[in-house]
Short mmCIF file of C-alpha atoms and ligand atoms in Angstrom, two decimals:
data_model
loop_
_atom_site.label_atom_id
_atom_site.label_comp_id
_atom_site.label_asym_id
_atom_site.label_seq_id
_atom_site.Cartn_x
_atom_site.Cartn_y
_atom_site.Cartn_z
CA UNK A 1233 54.12 26.85 49.08
CA UNK A 1234 54.05 23.91 46.72
CA UNK A 1235 52.31 24.31 43.40
CA UNK A 1236 50.72 27.74 43.02
CA UNK A 1237 48.56 26.74 40.12
CA UNK A 1238 46.09 23.88 40.74
CA UNK A 1239 46.80 20.68 38.85
CA UNK A 1240 44.12 21.11 36.22
CA UNK A 1241 45.85 24.12 34.73
CA UNK A 1242 48.37 21.67 33.27
CA UNK A 1243 45.63 20.80 30.89
CA UNK A 1244 44.72 24.38 30.09
CA UNK A 1245 46.70 24.67 26.85
CA UNK A 1246 45.19 21.45 25.59
CA UNK A 1247 41.69 22.58 26.54
CA UNK A 1248 42.21 25.89 24.79
CA UNK A 1249 43.41 24.10 21.70
CA UNK A 1250 40.38 21.80 21.72
CA UNK A 1251 38.06 24.78 22.23
CA UNK A 1252 39.67 26.57 19.30
CA UNK A 1253 39.12 23.57 17.08
CA UNK A 1254 35.46 23.54 18.10
CA UNK A 1255 35.07 27.25 17.47
CA UNK A 1256 36.73 26.90 14.08
CA UNK A 1257 34.38 23.99 13.37
CA UNK A 1258 31.41 26.14 14.31
CA UNK A 1259 32.58 28.92 12.04
CA UNK A 1260 33.05 26.59 9.12
CA UNK A 1261 29.56 25.16 9.64
CA UNK A 1262 28.29 28.75 9.55
CA UNK A 1263 30.29 29.40 6.42
CA UNK A 1264 28.95 26.21 4.88
CA UNK A 1265 25.41 27.34 5.65
CA UNK A 1266 25.69 30.85 4.35
CA UNK A 1267 28.07 30.46 1.45
CA UNK A 1268 27.70 27.03 -0.11
CA UNK A 1269 25.42 27.12 -3.12
CA UNK A 1270 21.88 26.29 -2.15
CA UNK A 1271 21.27 24.54 -5.41
CA UNK A 1272 23.80 21.73 -5.55
CA UNK A 1273 21.26 18.93 -6.06
CA UNK A 1274 18.86 20.91 -8.19
CA UNK A 1275 18.59 19.31 -11.60
CA UNK A 1276 19.48 15.78 -10.41
CA UNK A 1277 17.47 13.52 -12.69
CA UNK A 1278 18.53 9.87 -12.48
CA UNK A 1279 17.28 7.53 -15.17
CA UNK A 1280 14.74 5.00 -13.93
CA UNK A 1281 14.51 1.27 -14.70
CA UNK A 1282 11.18 1.87 -16.46
CA UNK A 1283 10.44 5.05 -18.43
CA UNK A 1284 7.52 5.95 -16.16
CA UNK A 1285 6.22 9.42 -16.98
CA UNK A 1286 4.43 11.70 -14.51
CA UNK A 1287 3.52 13.88 -17.46
CA UNK A 1288 1.42 11.04 -18.90
CA UNK A 1289 -0.01 9.64 -15.66
CA UNK A 1290 -0.47 12.71 -13.43
CA UNK A 1291 -0.71 15.28 -16.25
CA UNK A 1292 -2.57 13.82 -19.22
CA UNK A 1293 -4.47 11.04 -17.43
CA UNK A 1294 -5.04 13.32 -14.45
CA UNK A 1295 -4.40 10.64 -11.78
CA UNK A 1296 -4.22 12.20 -8.32
CA UNK A 1297 -0.80 11.99 -6.65
CA UNK A 1298 -2.40 10.03 -3.79
CA UNK A 1299 -3.54 7.27 -6.15
CA UNK A 1300 0.10 6.14 -6.11
CA UNK A 1301 1.72 8.03 -3.21
CA UNK A 1302 -1.05 6.84 -0.98
CA UNK A 1303 0.63 7.42 2.42
CA UNK A 1304 1.69 11.00 1.83
CA UNK A 1305 -1.11 12.43 3.99
CA UNK A 1306 -0.76 9.95 6.81
CA UNK A 1307 2.95 9.31 7.32
CA UNK A 1308 6.42 10.84 7.36
CA UNK A 1309 7.75 9.23 4.21
CA UNK A 1310 5.76 9.37 0.97
CA UNK A 1311 5.61 5.88 -0.49
CA UNK A 1312 6.45 5.00 -4.07
CA UNK A 1313 3.70 2.67 -5.36
CA UNK A 1314 4.08 -1.09 -5.40
CA UNK A 1315 3.88 -3.06 -8.66
CA UNK A 1316 0.24 -3.85 -7.92
CA UNK A 1317 -0.69 -0.22 -8.58
CA UNK A 1318 0.80 -0.44 -12.08
CA UNK A 1319 -0.84 -3.83 -12.72
CA UNK A 1320 -4.25 -2.22 -12.13
CA UNK A 1321 -3.90 -0.80 -15.60
CA UNK A 1322 -0.95 -2.50 -17.28
CA UNK A 1323 -1.09 -6.04 -15.84
CA UNK A 1324 -1.69 -8.95 -18.17
CA UNK A 1325 -5.26 -10.10 -17.87
CA UNK A 1326 -6.31 -6.98 -15.95
CA UNK A 1327 -6.43 -3.49 -17.48
CA UNK A 1328 -3.99 -4.70 -20.08
CA UNK A 1329 -3.16 -1.19 -21.31
CA UNK A 1330 -0.24 -1.52 -23.75
CA UNK A 1331 0.96 -4.64 -21.98
CA UNK A 1332 2.83 -5.59 -25.17
CA UNK A 1333 4.83 -2.32 -25.21
CA UNK A 1334 8.61 -2.78 -24.86
CA UNK A 1335 8.59 0.14 -22.40
CA UNK A 1336 6.43 -1.98 -20.13
CA UNK A 1337 8.50 -5.18 -20.48
CA UNK A 1338 9.98 -4.74 -16.99
CA UNK A 1339 6.52 -4.21 -15.49
CA UNK A 1340 5.42 -7.50 -17.03
CA UNK A 1341 8.58 -9.23 -15.75
CA UNK A 1342 7.85 -7.86 -12.29
CA UNK A 1343 4.36 -9.28 -12.48
CA UNK A 1344 5.73 -12.69 -13.50
CA UNK A 1345 8.56 -12.78 -10.94
CA UNK A 1346 6.93 -10.92 -8.04
CA UNK A 1347 10.11 -8.85 -7.48
CA UNK A 1348 9.56 -5.17 -6.70
CA UNK A 1349 10.71 -2.65 -9.28
CA UNK A 1350 13.86 -0.90 -8.04
CA UNK A 1351 13.23 2.80 -8.57
CA UNK A 1352 16.12 5.23 -8.21
CA UNK A 1353 15.67 7.58 -5.28
CA UNK A 1354 15.65 11.26 -6.35
CA UNK A 1355 15.10 13.32 -3.17
CA UNK A 1356 17.05 12.38 -0.05
CA UNK A 1357 17.85 14.40 3.06
CA UNK A 1358 20.85 13.48 5.18
CA UNK A 1359 19.93 11.14 8.06
CA UNK A 1360 20.47 13.84 10.70
CA UNK A 1361 17.61 15.95 9.30
CA UNK A 1362 14.03 15.01 10.24
CA UNK A 1363 11.20 15.51 7.78
CA UNK A 1364 7.55 14.48 7.76
CA UNK A 1365 5.23 14.74 4.74
CA UNK A 1366 1.89 14.49 6.53
CA UNK A 1367 2.46 17.53 8.77
CA UNK A 1368 3.12 19.63 5.67
CA UNK A 1369 0.38 18.46 3.32
CA UNK A 1370 -2.23 18.62 6.10
CA UNK A 1371 -1.27 22.22 6.86
CA UNK A 1372 -1.73 23.62 3.36
CA UNK A 1373 1.69 23.07 1.78
CA UNK A 1374 1.43 21.63 -1.73
CA UNK A 1375 3.71 19.07 -3.36
CA UNK A 1376 4.37 21.84 -5.92
CA UNK A 1377 6.06 24.06 -3.28
CA UNK A 1378 8.71 21.42 -2.62
CA UNK A 1379 8.89 19.34 -5.80
CA UNK A 1380 7.84 21.75 -8.55
CA UNK A 1381 5.47 20.80 -11.34
CA UNK A 1382 5.90 17.03 -11.25
CA UNK A 1383 2.78 16.67 -13.42
CA UNK A 1384 4.73 18.21 -16.33
CA UNK A 1385 7.86 16.07 -15.91
CA UNK A 1386 8.59 13.09 -18.15
CA UNK A 1387 11.45 12.15 -15.79
CA UNK A 1388 11.31 13.34 -12.14
CA UNK A 1389 13.83 16.13 -11.64
CA UNK A 1390 15.15 17.53 -8.34
CA UNK A 1391 13.62 20.98 -8.69
CA UNK A 1392 14.16 22.65 -5.29
CA UNK A 1393 17.33 22.68 -3.14
CA UNK A 1394 15.82 21.03 0.01
CA UNK A 1395 18.66 22.73 1.92
CA UNK A 1396 18.37 24.03 5.48
CA UNK A 1397 18.22 27.64 4.29
CA UNK A 1398 15.44 26.72 1.92
CA UNK A 1399 13.39 24.95 4.64
CA UNK A 1400 13.81 27.97 6.90
CA UNK A 1401 12.79 30.48 4.23
CA UNK A 1402 9.35 28.93 4.21
CA UNK A 1403 9.21 28.34 7.96
CA UNK A 1404 9.72 32.09 8.49
CA UNK A 1405 7.08 33.14 5.94
CA UNK A 1406 4.70 30.21 5.43
CA UNK A 1407 1.95 32.56 4.18
CA UNK A 1408 3.72 32.69 0.83
CA UNK A 1409 2.87 29.01 0.30
CA UNK A 1410 -0.33 28.06 2.13
CA UNK A 1411 -3.40 27.01 0.16
CA UNK A 1412 -6.74 25.30 0.86
CA UNK A 1413 -6.38 21.58 1.63
CA UNK A 1414 -8.43 20.47 -1.37
CA UNK A 1415 -5.81 22.08 -3.66
CA UNK A 1416 -2.71 20.34 -2.26
CA UNK A 1417 -2.34 17.87 -5.14
CA UNK A 1418 -3.62 20.28 -7.79
CA UNK A 1419 -0.23 21.36 -9.06
CA UNK A 1420 -1.73 23.84 -11.53
CA UNK A 1421 -3.58 25.74 -8.77
CA UNK A 1422 -3.46 29.55 -8.79
CA UNK A 1423 -4.99 31.63 -5.96
CA UNK A 1424 -6.96 33.50 -8.61
CA UNK A 1425 -8.81 30.23 -9.37
CA UNK A 1426 -10.58 30.54 -6.00
CA UNK A 1427 -14.03 32.02 -5.63
CA UNK A 1428 -13.62 34.71 -2.99
CA UNK A 1429 -17.03 34.25 -1.45
CA UNK A 1430 -16.57 30.48 -1.13
CA UNK A 1431 -13.15 30.99 0.41
CA UNK A 1432 -14.41 33.33 3.14
CA UNK A 1433 -17.48 31.16 3.70
CA UNK A 1434 -15.14 28.19 4.32
CA UNK A 1435 -13.16 30.21 6.88
CA UNK A 1436 -16.35 31.15 8.73
CA UNK A 1437 -17.54 27.53 8.59
CA UNK A 1438 -14.16 26.50 10.02
CA UNK A 1439 -14.78 28.62 13.10
CA UNK A 1440 -13.05 31.93 12.23
CA UNK A 1441 -14.86 35.06 13.43
CA UNK A 1442 -15.92 37.92 11.13
CA UNK A 1443 -13.77 40.27 13.16
CA UNK A 1444 -10.74 37.99 12.99
CA UNK A 1445 -11.03 37.73 9.22
CA UNK A 1446 -11.48 41.50 8.85
CA UNK A 1447 -8.42 42.14 11.01
CA UNK A 1448 -6.28 40.05 8.67
CA UNK A 1449 -7.71 41.78 5.57
CA UNK A 1450 -7.10 45.29 6.87
CA UNK A 1451 -4.06 44.59 9.02
CA UNK A 1452 -5.74 46.61 11.82
CA UNK A 1453 -5.87 45.35 15.39
CA UNK A 1454 -8.66 47.83 16.21
CA UNK A 1455 -11.23 47.66 13.43
CA UNK A 1456 -12.44 51.04 12.20
CA UNK A 1457 -15.45 49.29 10.73
CA UNK A 1458 -17.37 46.23 11.95
CA UNK A 1459 -18.23 43.81 9.12
CA UNK A 1460 -21.85 42.66 9.22
CA UNK A 1461 -21.37 39.36 7.42
CA UNK A 1462 -19.97 37.39 4.51
CA UNK A 1463 -20.85 39.89 1.75
CA UNK A 1464 -19.25 42.66 3.73
CA UNK A 1465 -16.01 40.68 4.12
CA UNK A 1466 -15.97 39.94 0.41
CA UNK A 1467 -16.23 43.60 -0.52
CA UNK A 1468 -13.59 44.57 2.05
CA UNK A 1469 -11.24 42.01 0.51
CA UNK A 1470 -12.00 43.21 -3.00
CA UNK A 1471 -11.12 46.75 -2.00
CA UNK A 1472 -7.87 45.60 -0.39
CA UNK A 1473 -6.64 42.99 -2.89
CA UNK A 1474 -8.42 43.75 -6.16
CA UNK A 1475 -10.71 41.65 -8.29
CA UNK A 1476 -8.74 38.38 -8.13
CA UNK A 1477 -7.96 36.41 -4.98
CA UNK A 1478 -4.23 36.72 -4.20
CA UNK A 1479 -1.66 34.51 -2.43
CA UNK A 1480 -1.14 37.14 0.25
CA UNK A 1481 -4.86 37.13 0.98
CA UNK A 1482 -5.19 33.34 1.18
CA UNK A 1483 -1.87 32.75 2.95
CA UNK A 1484 -2.32 35.33 5.72
CA UNK A 1485 -5.87 34.14 6.47
CA UNK A 1486 -4.92 30.46 6.62
CA UNK A 1487 -1.82 31.18 8.71
CA UNK A 1488 -3.89 33.02 11.31
CA UNK A 1489 -6.98 30.83 11.42
CA UNK A 1490 -5.15 27.51 11.24
CA UNK A 1491 -2.54 28.88 13.69
CA UNK A 1492 0.30 27.79 11.46
CA UNK A 1493 3.63 28.18 13.22
CA UNK A 1494 6.45 26.24 11.59
CA UNK A 1495 9.36 25.63 13.98
CA UNK A 1496 12.73 27.37 13.62
CA UNK A 1497 14.50 25.72 16.55
CA UNK A 1498 17.37 23.36 15.80
CA UNK A 1499 15.80 20.51 17.77
CA UNK A 1500 12.68 20.45 15.55
CA UNK A 1501 14.62 19.26 12.51
CA UNK A 1502 17.69 17.74 14.20
CA UNK A 1503 16.28 15.34 16.79
C1 HEC B 2722 0.58 6.17 -11.50
C2 HEC B 2722 1.34 6.35 -10.30
C3 HEC B 2722 1.86 7.72 -9.90
C4 HEC B 2722 1.17 8.91 -9.80
C5 HEC B 2722 -0.29 9.18 -10.15
C6 HEC B 2722 2.10 9.88 -9.28
N1 HEC B 2722 3.32 9.30 -9.08
FE1 HEC B 2722 4.97 10.17 -8.31
N2 HEC B 2722 6.05 8.47 -8.61
C7 HEC B 2722 5.55 7.28 -9.12
C8 HEC B 2722 6.63 6.33 -9.30
C9 HEC B 2722 6.51 4.91 -9.86
C10 HEC B 2722 7.82 6.98 -8.87
C11 HEC B 2722 9.25 6.44 -8.87
C12 HEC B 2722 9.86 6.57 -10.26
C13 HEC B 2722 10.17 7.99 -10.64
O1 HEC B 2722 10.88 8.68 -9.91
O2 HEC B 2722 9.67 8.43 -11.70
C14 HEC B 2722 7.41 8.33 -8.45
C15 HEC B 2722 8.28 9.28 -7.96
C16 HEC B 2722 7.89 10.53 -7.47
C17 HEC B 2722 8.76 11.48 -6.83
C18 HEC B 2722 10.25 11.29 -6.60
C19 HEC B 2722 10.52 10.36 -5.45
C20 HEC B 2722 11.99 10.33 -5.09
O3 HEC B 2722 12.64 9.30 -5.33
O4 HEC B 2722 12.50 11.33 -4.58
C21 HEC B 2722 8.01 12.56 -6.49
C22 HEC B 2722 8.49 13.80 -5.78
C23 HEC B 2722 6.66 12.31 -6.95
N3 HEC B 2722 6.63 11.06 -7.53
C24 HEC B 2722 5.61 13.19 -6.80
C25 HEC B 2722 4.37 13.01 -7.38
C26 HEC B 2722 3.35 14.02 -7.41
C27 HEC B 2722 3.48 15.42 -6.83
C28 HEC B 2722 2.27 13.49 -8.04
C29 HEC B 2722 0.94 14.16 -8.36
C30 HEC B 2722 1.04 15.32 -9.23
C31 HEC B 2722 2.62 12.12 -8.40
N4 HEC B 2722 3.91 11.87 -8.00
C32 HEC B 2722 1.79 11.22 -9.04
C33 HEC B 2722 4.22 7.02 -9.39
C34 HEC B 2722 3.22 7.98 -9.44
C1 HEC B 2723 -4.99 4.32 -14.15
C2 HEC B 2723 -4.29 3.50 -15.10
C3 HEC B 2723 -2.77 3.48 -15.08
C4 HEC B 2723 -1.95 3.20 -14.02
C5 HEC B 2723 -2.33 2.90 -12.57
C6 HEC B 2723 -0.61 3.18 -14.54
N1 HEC B 2723 -0.61 3.50 -15.87
FE1 HEC B 2723 1.00 3.58 -17.09
N2 HEC B 2723 -0.18 4.22 -18.62
C7 HEC B 2723 -1.56 4.32 -18.57
C8 HEC B 2723 -2.04 4.85 -19.84
C9 HEC B 2723 -3.49 5.12 -20.21
C10 HEC B 2723 -0.89 5.05 -20.64
C11 HEC B 2723 -0.83 5.65 -22.03
C12 HEC B 2723 -0.97 4.60 -23.05
C13 HEC B 2723 -0.85 5.16 -24.44
O1 HEC B 2723 -0.03 6.05 -24.65
O2 HEC B 2723 -1.58 4.71 -25.27
C14 HEC B 2723 0.26 4.64 -19.84
C15 HEC B 2723 1.56 4.60 -20.31
C16 HEC B 2723 2.62 4.04 -19.65
C17 HEC B 2723 3.94 3.82 -20.19
C18 HEC B 2723 4.37 4.14 -21.61
C19 HEC B 2723 4.02 2.98 -22.49
C20 HEC B 2723 4.42 3.20 -23.93
O3 HEC B 2723 4.59 2.20 -24.64
O4 HEC B 2723 4.55 4.36 -24.35
C21 HEC B 2723 4.72 3.27 -19.21
C22 HEC B 2723 6.17 2.86 -19.29
C23 HEC B 2723 3.87 3.15 -18.03
N3 HEC B 2723 2.61 3.62 -18.34
C24 HEC B 2723 4.29 2.65 -16.81
C25 HEC B 2723 3.51 2.60 -15.68
C26 HEC B 2723 4.00 2.19 -14.36
C27 HEC B 2723 5.42 1.78 -14.05
C28 HEC B 2723 2.94 2.29 -13.51
C29 HEC B 2723 2.94 2.03 -12.00
C30 HEC B 2723 3.84 2.88 -11.23
C31 HEC B 2723 1.79 2.73 -14.28
N4 HEC B 2723 2.19 2.94 -15.57
C32 HEC B 2723 0.52 2.91 -13.76
C33 HEC B 2723 -2.36 4.00 -17.50
C34 HEC B 2723 -1.92 3.68 -16.24
C1 HEC B 2724 7.49 20.76 2.64
C2 HEC B 2724 8.11 20.14 1.51
C3 HEC B 2724 7.48 18.95 0.85
C4 HEC B 2724 6.17 18.78 0.47
C5 HEC B 2724 4.99 19.71 0.67
C6 HEC B 2724 6.10 17.51 -0.21
N1 HEC B 2724 7.34 16.91 -0.20
FE1 HEC B 2724 7.82 15.10 -0.95
N2 HEC B 2724 9.72 15.25 -0.22
C7 HEC B 2724 10.20 16.35 0.49
C8 HEC B 2724 11.51 16.02 1.04
C9 HEC B 2724 12.37 16.95 1.89
C10 HEC B 2724 11.81 14.69 0.64
C11 HEC B 2724 13.03 13.86 1.03
C12 HEC B 2724 12.68 13.23 2.36
C13 HEC B 2724 13.77 12.44 3.05
O1 HEC B 2724 14.81 12.17 2.47
O2 HEC B 2724 13.55 12.07 4.23
C14 HEC B 2724 10.65 14.24 -0.15
C15 HEC B 2724 10.53 12.97 -0.72
C16 HEC B 2724 9.43 12.54 -1.45
C17 HEC B 2724 9.29 11.22 -2.05
C18 HEC B 2724 10.31 10.10 -1.95
C19 HEC B 2724 9.95 9.20 -0.77
C20 HEC B 2724 10.25 9.85 0.56
O3 HEC B 2724 9.31 10.13 1.34
O4 HEC B 2724 11.42 10.15 0.84
C21 HEC B 2724 8.06 11.19 -2.68
C22 HEC B 2724 7.46 10.01 -3.43
C23 HEC B 2724 7.43 12.47 -2.46
N3 HEC B 2724 8.29 13.26 -1.72
C24 HEC B 2724 6.17 12.81 -2.93
C25 HEC B 2724 5.44 13.93 -2.51
C26 HEC B 2724 4.05 14.18 -2.86
C27 HEC B 2724 3.17 13.30 -3.72
C28 HEC B 2724 3.70 15.35 -2.25
C29 HEC B 2724 2.36 16.06 -2.22
C30 HEC B 2724 1.18 15.27 -1.85
C31 HEC B 2724 4.89 15.83 -1.52
N4 HEC B 2724 5.91 14.94 -1.72
C32 HEC B 2724 4.95 17.00 -0.77
C33 HEC B 2724 9.56 17.54 0.65
C34 HEC B 2724 8.20 17.76 0.43
C1 HEC B 2725 6.74 25.70 1.62
C2 HEC B 2725 6.78 25.78 3.06
C3 HEC B 2725 7.62 24.80 3.86
C4 HEC B 2725 8.81 24.22 3.49
C5 HEC B 2725 9.59 24.41 2.21
C6 HEC B 2725 9.21 23.40 4.59
N1 HEC B 2725 8.29 23.46 5.59
FE1 HEC B 2725 8.36 22.43 7.38
N2 HEC B 2725 6.58 23.23 7.90
C7 HEC B 2725 5.81 24.07 7.13
C8 HEC B 2725 4.51 24.25 7.75
C9 HEC B 2725 3.36 25.11 7.21
C10 HEC B 2725 4.51 23.48 8.92
C11 HEC B 2725 3.36 23.28 9.91
C12 HEC B 2725 3.45 24.23 11.07
C13 HEC B 2725 2.28 24.04 12.01
O1 HEC B 2725 1.68 22.96 12.06
O2 HEC B 2725 1.97 25.03 12.72
C14 HEC B 2725 5.85 22.86 9.01
C15 HEC B 2725 6.26 22.05 10.06
C16 HEC B 2725 7.48 21.43 10.12
C17 HEC B 2725 7.96 20.68 11.26
C18 HEC B 2725 7.22 20.50 12.59
C19 HEC B 2725 6.28 19.37 12.52
C20 HEC B 2725 6.96 18.09 12.78
O3 HEC B 2725 7.06 17.27 11.86
O4 HEC B 2725 7.43 17.90 13.89
C21 HEC B 2725 9.20 20.19 10.92
C22 HEC B 2725 10.13 19.34 11.77
C23 HEC B 2725 9.49 20.66 9.57
N3 HEC B 2725 8.44 21.41 9.13
C24 HEC B 2725 10.66 20.37 8.89
C25 HEC B 2725 10.95 20.83 7.60
C26 HEC B 2725 12.16 20.52 6.87
C27 HEC B 2725 13.30 19.65 7.37
C28 HEC B 2725 12.07 21.16 5.68
C29 HEC B 2725 13.07 21.18 4.54
C30 HEC B 2725 13.52 19.91 4.02
C31 HEC B 2725 10.80 21.87 5.66
N4 HEC B 2725 10.16 21.64 6.83
C32 HEC B 2725 10.37 22.64 4.60
C33 HEC B 2725 6.17 24.65 5.94
C34 HEC B 2725 7.30 24.32 5.19
C1 HEC B 2726 13.33 23.59 9.34
C2 HEC B 2726 14.27 22.57 9.60
C3 HEC B 2726 15.64 22.92 10.16
C4 HEC B 2726 15.93 23.70 11.25
C5 HEC B 2726 14.95 24.48 12.12
C6 HEC B 2726 17.36 23.64 11.44
N1 HEC B 2726 17.91 22.83 10.48
FE1 HEC B 2726 19.89 22.39 10.27
N2 HEC B 2726 19.50 21.36 8.56
C7 HEC B 2726 18.24 21.11 8.06
C8 HEC B 2726 18.35 20.33 6.85
C9 HEC B 2726 17.22 19.84 5.98
C10 HEC B 2726 19.74 20.11 6.65
C11 HEC B 2726 20.38 19.34 5.49
C12 HEC B 2726 20.68 20.32 4.40
C13 HEC B 2726 21.26 19.70 3.17
O1 HEC B 2726 21.19 18.50 2.98
O2 HEC B 2726 21.76 20.50 2.36
C14 HEC B 2726 20.43 20.78 7.73
C15 HEC B 2726 21.82 20.81 7.89
C16 HEC B 2726 22.47 21.31 9.01
C17 HEC B 2726 23.89 21.25 9.23
C18 HEC B 2726 24.92 20.72 8.26
C19 HEC B 2726 25.31 21.91 7.40
C20 HEC B 2726 26.03 21.57 6.16
O3 HEC B 2726 26.25 22.51 5.40
O4 HEC B 2726 26.31 20.40 5.92
C21 HEC B 2726 24.15 21.83 10.45
C22 HEC B 2726 25.51 22.00 11.14
C23 HEC B 2726 22.88 22.29 10.98
N3 HEC B 2726 21.86 21.93 10.08
C24 HEC B 2726 22.71 22.93 12.18
C25 HEC B 2726 21.51 23.53 12.58
C26 HEC B 2726 21.41 24.42 13.75
C27 HEC B 2726 22.58 24.79 14.69
C28 HEC B 2726 20.10 24.82 13.81
C29 HEC B 2726 19.46 25.80 14.81
C30 HEC B 2726 19.97 27.15 14.77
C31 HEC B 2726 19.39 24.17 12.71
N4 HEC B 2726 20.30 23.40 11.99
C32 HEC B 2726 18.04 24.31 12.45
C33 HEC B 2726 17.05 21.54 8.59
C34 HEC B 2726 16.90 22.38 9.68
#
């Protein structure tokens, strides 16, 4: 009769053991996801080589984020500005703003030596996670949703967890965060700042139909009432949402008419 069990079964115990290790690994990954604090890096605020303040430059002076982070709309990584950007205002012989200040000594040294300033990195995902700025800021997600109110920070602080659970919270309900594209770098934006009529006019101009807009306002697939035009939509919205424009109103419209569908599959962020 020879061997009743085929040869490979000799390896069965080992295979089972390996499988168990993998299953245990899977469980602990699950545990790590659900139970580790989401906020471990929140509050990280390294000191920088130069006391550069966003509160002064982006807040008080009102410089747009893109003046310095000029690639944020066109590429995956957002760039930190080169020395040249600072020299525009602080460089000797150019703008010359406070170029004798001790706080700017290192900027002046950088101008003399040509060496780049070595800023401390604040936000950093692990290498196995893929992230792209341009896809977010061109789809109505503001810097404020992911970095907080940078324009009020003297030193940049890690404000949001940037954990997987946090990414997914927004990917499942993006309407809580979407806003018009011209408000992406306006960190003080409130939906109630919008003029309702202008907002609906911009949706119509962007190709949305009256019926489509009315469906989102009422939540009805079959409209009980056919809107005749812009004024009609505005009064429908006022009845539904009240006097001020709300986030729900803006977010649900933009989600539908821009067809926003953030991915939830593993391969989208782990490629
Ligand atoms: C005058 C130039 C300038 C402007 C304007 C500016 N930034 Fe910055 N930003 C910098 C510099 C320089 C750094 C690196 C030093 C630091 O972290 O403070 C930086 C760092 C950052 C970081 C942290 C990067 C990291 O290491 O993780 C974020 C986030 C950021 N800026 C967002 C913004 C936002 C949002 C705005 C608009 C409200 C803005 N910045 C406007 C120059 C600027
Ligand atoms: C558009 C012009 C402009 C640009 C660009 C600019 N700054 Fe400034 N910066 C100013 C002004 C204006 C002040 C405020 C001066 C004052 O308080 O009188 C200031 C203040 C400062 C101060 C505080 C100086 C002090 O003595 O209190 C530092 C440090 C500084 N900037 C660094 C930088 C760095 C680093 C960059 C490049 C990443 C930069 N700035 C880019 C205009 C600019
Ligand atoms: C959807 C969330 C999200 C939005 C919106 C967002 N950021 Fe970021 N930002 C991140 C994440 C995540 C990182 C870390 C990226 C990494 O490590 O690969 C980051 C990193 C940065 C950095 C460091 C350089 C880099 O790319 O790693 C800067 C500067 C920055 N962001 C500026 C901005 C500015 C300015 C805006 C708005 C115009 C903005 N961010 C909008 C999530 C966001
Ligand atoms: C505040 C909301 C929000 C947050 C937070 C957010 N996302 Fe997104 N994400 C979006 C939206 C909106 C889109 C665009 C979907 C579309 O184009 O239909 C998107 C698209 C993507 C895409 C697909 C586009 C591409 O680049 O291939 C990836 C990947 C992605 N996000 C990764 C991340 C990661 C990683 C994080 C966390 C570090 C994150 N997102 C956090 C809203 C968000
Ligand atoms: C929207 C983007 C996104 C999607 C979708 C996503 N992940 Fe992640 N994942 C991340 C980010 C960002 C991190 C890094 C989190 C951190 O640094 O805290 C991460 C971390 C992880 C980790 C390490 C966990 C830990 O605690 O260290 C594992 C394992 C993982 N992801 C597996 C998955 C699997 C499996 C899926 C599909 C079911 C998935 N991810 C879908 C963004 C995503």
